[in-house]
Tab-separated table of C-alpha atoms in Angstrom:
chain	number	residue	atom	x	y	z
A	1241	MET	CA	-75.872	178.189	116.835
A	1242	GLN	CA	-78.886	179.587	118.692
A	1243	SER	CA	-81.651	177.302	119.884
A	1244	ILE	CA	-85.371	177.753	120.491
A	1245	ARG	CA	-86.403	178.705	124.055
A	1246	LYS	CA	-89.724	177.702	125.558
A	1247	VAL	CA	-90.576	181.165	126.977
A	1248	GLU	CA	-91.540	182.609	123.559
A	1249	PRO	CA	-93.550	181.298	120.613
A	1250	ALA	CA	-91.332	178.995	118.574
A	1251	TYR	CA	-92.290	180.566	115.225
A	1252	GLN	CA	-91.293	184.036	116.491
A	1253	GLN	CA	-87.925	182.814	117.703
A	1254	ALA	CA	-87.363	180.824	114.529
A	1255	TYR	CA	-88.140	183.934	112.427
A	1256	GLU	CA	-85.708	186.084	114.381
A	1257	ILE	CA	-82.960	183.496	114.253
A	1258	ILE	CA	-83.321	182.831	110.547
A	1259	ARG	CA	-83.541	186.570	109.825
A	1260	GLY	CA	-80.305	187.033	111.746
A	1261	MET	CA	-78.687	184.202	109.779
A	1262	ILE	CA	-79.577	185.996	106.547
A	1263	PHE	CA	-78.179	189.295	107.722
A	1264	ASP	CA	-74.927	187.865	109.067
A	1265	GLY	CA	-74.291	185.802	105.965
A	1266	THR	CA	-74.751	182.332	107.559
A	1267	LEU	CA	-77.456	181.904	104.955
A	1268	ALA	CA	-75.891	183.423	101.823
A	1269	ALA	CA	-77.663	185.432	99.127
A	1270	GLY	CA	-79.208	183.068	96.613
A	1271	GLN	CA	-78.876	180.064	98.891
A	1272	LYS	CA	-81.657	177.456	98.717
A	1273	ILE	CA	-83.302	176.840	102.096
A	1274	THR	CA	-85.632	174.024	103.169
A	1275	GLU	CA	-87.922	173.513	106.105
A	1276	GLU	CA	-86.183	170.236	106.880
A	1277	SER	CA	-82.670	171.647	107.135
A	1278	LEU	CA	-83.718	174.643	109.219
A	1279	ALA	CA	-85.801	172.478	111.526
A	1280	ALA	CA	-82.809	170.239	112.118
A	1281	ILE	CA	-80.506	173.240	112.799
A	1282	LEU	CA	-82.948	174.798	115.294
A	1283	ASN	CA	-84.138	171.474	116.679
A	1284	VAL	CA	-87.792	172.214	116.207
A	1285	SER	CA	-90.611	170.811	114.086
A	1286	ARG	CA	-91.269	172.051	110.591
A	1287	THR	CA	-94.388	173.968	111.658
A	1288	PRO	CA	-92.712	177.008	113.226
A	1289	ILE	CA	-90.137	176.981	110.391
A	1290	ARG	CA	-92.950	177.106	107.837
A	1291	GLU	CA	-94.558	180.080	109.536
A	1292	SER	CA	-91.200	181.908	109.929
A	1293	LEU	CA	-90.427	181.372	106.195
A	1294	ARG	CA	-93.858	182.774	105.296
A	1295	ARG	CA	-93.002	185.933	107.261
A	1296	LEU	CA	-89.569	186.184	105.667
A	1297	GLU	CA	-91.227	185.978	102.251
A	1298	GLN	CA	-93.529	188.841	103.260
A	1299	ASP	CA	-90.425	190.783	104.343
A	1300	GLY	CA	-88.940	190.138	100.884
A	1301	LEU	CA	-85.898	188.301	102.307
A	1302	VAL	CA	-86.933	184.887	100.913
A	1303	MET	CA	-88.312	184.165	97.506
A	1304	GLN	CA	-89.064	180.789	95.975
A	1305	LYS	CA	-87.257	179.001	98.817
A	1306	ARG	CA	-84.094	180.956	98.323
A	1307	VAL	CA	-82.483	183.858	100.187
A	1308	ILE	CA	-83.090	186.963	98.168
A	1309	LYS	CA	-80.069	188.186	96.136
A	1310	PRO	CA	-80.309	191.958	96.000
A	1311	THR	CA	-79.418	193.688	92.724
A	1312	ASN	CA	-78.594	197.278	91.866
A	1313	THR	CA	-81.920	197.593	90.048
A	1314	MET	CA	-83.755	196.324	93.085
A	1315	LEU	CA	-82.002	198.846	95.352
A	1316	SER	CA	-82.668	201.706	92.949
A	1317	GLU	CA	-86.405	200.872	92.825
A	1318	ILE	CA	-86.566	200.545	96.607
A	1319	TYR	CA	-84.870	203.905	97.112
A	1320	SER	CA	-87.294	205.552	94.649
A	1321	MET	CA	-90.166	204.442	96.861
A	1322	ARG	CA	-88.251	205.337	100.001
A	1323	MET	CA	-87.742	208.928	98.728
A	1324	LEU	CA	-91.474	209.295	98.270
A	1325	LEU	CA	-92.359	207.861	101.676
A	1326	GLU	CA	-89.660	209.444	103.746
A	1327	GLY	CA	-89.940	212.744	101.867
A	1328	TYR	CA	-93.532	212.783	102.921
A	1329	GLY	CA	-92.546	211.718	106.436
A	1330	ALA	CA	-90.113	214.626	106.742
A	1331	TYR	CA	-92.789	217.027	105.407
A	1332	GLN	CA	-95.223	215.813	108.034
A	1333	ALA	CA	-92.607	215.815	110.815
A	1334	ALA	CA	-91.950	219.501	110.321
A	1335	GLY	CA	-95.501	220.179	111.442
A	1336	ASN	CA	-96.419	217.187	113.623
A	1337	LEU	CA	-93.340	215.845	115.388
A	1338	SER	CA	-93.692	216.116	119.191
A	1339	ASP	CA	-91.120	218.002	121.239
A	1340	ASP	CA	-89.745	214.857	122.812
A	1341	LYS	CA	-89.284	213.261	119.396
A	1342	LYS	CA	-87.579	216.402	118.099
A	1343	ALA	CA	-85.198	216.233	121.019
A	1344	LEU	CA	-84.353	212.655	120.064
A	1345	LEU	CA	-83.028	213.605	116.621
A	1346	PRO	CA	-79.860	215.583	117.668
A	1347	GLU	CA	-79.194	212.830	120.210
A	1348	CYS	CA	-79.168	210.261	117.443
A	1349	ILE	CA	-76.849	212.406	115.308
A	1350	GLU	CA	-74.368	212.866	118.150
A	1351	LYS	CA	-74.326	209.182	119.125
A	1352	ALA	CA	-73.923	208.160	115.494
A	1353	LYS	CA	-70.924	210.454	115.202
A	1354	THR	CA	-69.158	209.267	118.319
A	1355	GLY	CA	-70.195	205.592	118.620
A	1356	SER	CA	-69.092	202.371	117.016
A	1357	LYS	CA	-70.177	201.124	113.602
A	1358	GLU	CA	-73.049	199.309	115.305
A	1359	ASP	CA	-74.011	202.471	117.140
A	1360	ALA	CA	-73.961	204.502	113.983
A	1361	MET	CA	-76.172	202.023	112.114
A	1362	HIS	CA	-78.590	201.853	115.062
A	1363	TYR	CA	-78.934	205.577	115.621
A	1364	ASN	CA	-79.189	206.313	111.928
A	1365	THR	CA	-82.116	203.902	111.825
A	1366	VAL	CA	-83.692	205.529	114.906
A	1367	PHE	CA	-83.302	208.933	113.254
A	1368	HIS	CA	-85.145	207.867	110.163
A	1369	ASP	CA	-87.739	205.864	112.052
A	1370	THR	CA	-88.565	208.794	114.321
A	1371	ILE	CA	-89.206	211.111	111.411
A	1372	MET	CA	-91.207	208.515	109.437
A	1373	GLU	CA	-93.479	207.817	112.393
A	1374	ALA	CA	-94.813	211.359	111.990
A	1375	CYS	CA	-96.658	210.403	108.837
A	1376	GLY	CA	-99.273	208.665	110.984
A	1377	ASN	CA	-100.171	206.243	108.166
A	1378	SER	CA	-99.938	202.545	109.108
A	1379	TYR	CA	-99.855	201.378	105.437
A	1380	MET	CA	-96.963	203.654	104.625
A	1381	LEU	CA	-95.141	202.546	107.739
A	1382	ASP	CA	-95.554	198.862	106.777
A	1383	ALA	CA	-94.119	199.611	103.273
A	1384	TYR	CA	-91.270	201.569	104.841
A	1385	GLU	CA	-90.422	198.698	107.205
A	1386	LYS	CA	-90.215	196.209	104.334
A	1387	MET	CA	-87.993	198.487	102.297
A	1388	ARG	CA	-85.705	199.132	105.226
A	1389	THR	CA	-85.266	195.392	105.780
A	1390	LEU	CA	-84.079	194.907	102.174
A	1391	ILE	CA	-81.783	197.923	102.356
A	1392	LEU	CA	-80.139	196.558	105.526
A	1393	LEU	CA	-79.509	193.283	103.706
A	1394	PHE	CA	-77.963	195.091	100.756
A	1395	ARG	CA	-75.783	197.111	103.090
A	1396	HIS	CA	-74.388	193.993	104.770
A	1397	ASP	CA	-70.930	194.450	103.238
A	1398	VAL	CA	-71.072	198.233	102.819
A	1399	VAL	CA	-69.181	200.314	105.385
A	1400	PHE	CA	-72.135	202.755	105.392
A	1401	TYR	CA	-71.181	204.680	108.500
A	1402	ASP	CA	-68.204	206.045	106.566
A	1403	ARG	CA	-70.312	207.775	103.969
A	1404	PRO	CA	-69.172	211.345	103.635
A	1405	HIS	CA	-71.408	214.117	105.019
A	1406	LEU	CA	-74.043	211.646	106.331
A	1407	GLN	CA	-74.487	213.285	109.738
A	1408	GLU	CA	-74.240	216.815	108.290
A	1409	GLU	CA	-77.191	215.950	106.062
A	1410	HIS	CA	-79.100	214.674	109.103
A	1411	GLU	CA	-78.429	217.929	110.892
A	1412	LYS	CA	-79.863	219.925	108.019
A	1413	ILE	CA	-82.969	217.778	107.983
A	1414	TYR	CA	-83.314	218.178	111.759
A	1415	HIS	CA	-83.089	221.995	111.548
A	1416	ALA	CA	-85.681	222.126	108.753
A	1417	ILE	CA	-87.997	220.029	110.895
A	1418	VAL	CA	-87.586	222.040	114.144
A	1419	ASN	CA	-87.988	225.306	112.146
A	1420	GLY	CA	-91.280	223.984	110.748
A	1421	ASN	CA	-90.068	224.216	107.095
A	1422	SER	CA	-91.991	221.317	105.597
A	1423	ASP	CA	-90.977	221.850	101.981
A	1424	GLN	CA	-87.291	222.131	102.828
A	1425	ALA	CA	-87.431	219.086	105.102
A	1426	ARG	CA	-88.930	217.037	102.269
A	1427	GLN	CA	-86.327	218.253	99.735
A	1428	LEU	CA	-83.418	217.637	102.099
A	1429	MET	CA	-84.643	214.142	102.914
A	1430	GLU	CA	-85.023	213.219	99.236
A	1431	GLU	CA	-81.519	214.564	98.451
A	1432	HIS	CA	-80.118	212.694	101.471
A	1433	LEU	CA	-81.580	209.395	100.290
A	1434	GLN	CA	-80.367	209.975	96.767
A	1435	ASN	CA	-76.852	210.400	98.169
A	1436	ASP	CA	-77.370	207.183	100.149
A	1437	LEU	CA	-78.289	205.339	96.986
A	1438	GLU	CA	-75.350	206.618	94.975
A	1439	PHE	CA	-72.926	205.704	97.742
A	1440	CYS	CA	-74.306	202.164	98.127
A	1441	LEU	CA	-74.199	201.532	94.377
A	1442	ALA	CA	-70.699	202.869	94.042
A	1443	VAL	CA	-69.373	200.686	96.929
A	1444	HIS	CA	-71.200	197.651	95.607
A	1445	GLU	CA	-69.660	198.094	92.190
A	1446	LYS	CA	-66.182	198.169	93.706
A	1447	GLN	CA	-66.898	194.978	95.618
A	1448	LYS	CA	-67.907	192.943	92.572
C-alpha cells in the first residue's frame, strides 16, 4: 500500500492514491468508502481525505460515499457528449493544430501499434488529447477530462487495445487533419467514437 510523502500536499497525494485504487479495483465499483477507513489506510488525518473525496466526486468517480458503478446507459450518454466535443475538436484541429502537434499524431499511432497494452492505452489517450486541445475552449476541455476519467473506469476490464481497426481509424483521422479537411475530420472522429462505444458495450455484455 502506498503512503503519503511529505514533499507534496497530502490532499493531492491522497487523491492520486485513492483514484488509483478505484482504477485498479482495490476499491470496487459500488463499494462504500469512509473518511475514517481511508485515513487509516493512508496514515493521514481525515482532512486531506475529505478534500480528495470532494475532487473524486467532481470527477464523477465517487457518488454518495460510494465508488461509482458505471452502467451501459451511463457510457452511452457519455459517448454522445464525447462525440460532440471530440467531433468539434477534430474539426478545429484540421485548421488550427500546430505542425509539431500534427507530427505527434502518427508517432502515437505507431507506438500504440507496436507497444504493450499500457503503451497502447497511453498513446491512444495522447492521440485524442492532442486533437482535443485544438478546440481552445477550457470549459470543453474540463468536460472532456471528466468524461475520459469515467470511460477509463468503464474500460478497466475491457481489452480495448484489441479493438479491430482502431489504429486504422486513427490514421484516417490524422490524414483528414493534416489535409485540412475539417468536415471529414469531424465525421471520422464521430464514427470512430461510435465504434468505440459499440465495442465497449459488446465486451461488457459478454463479461456479465
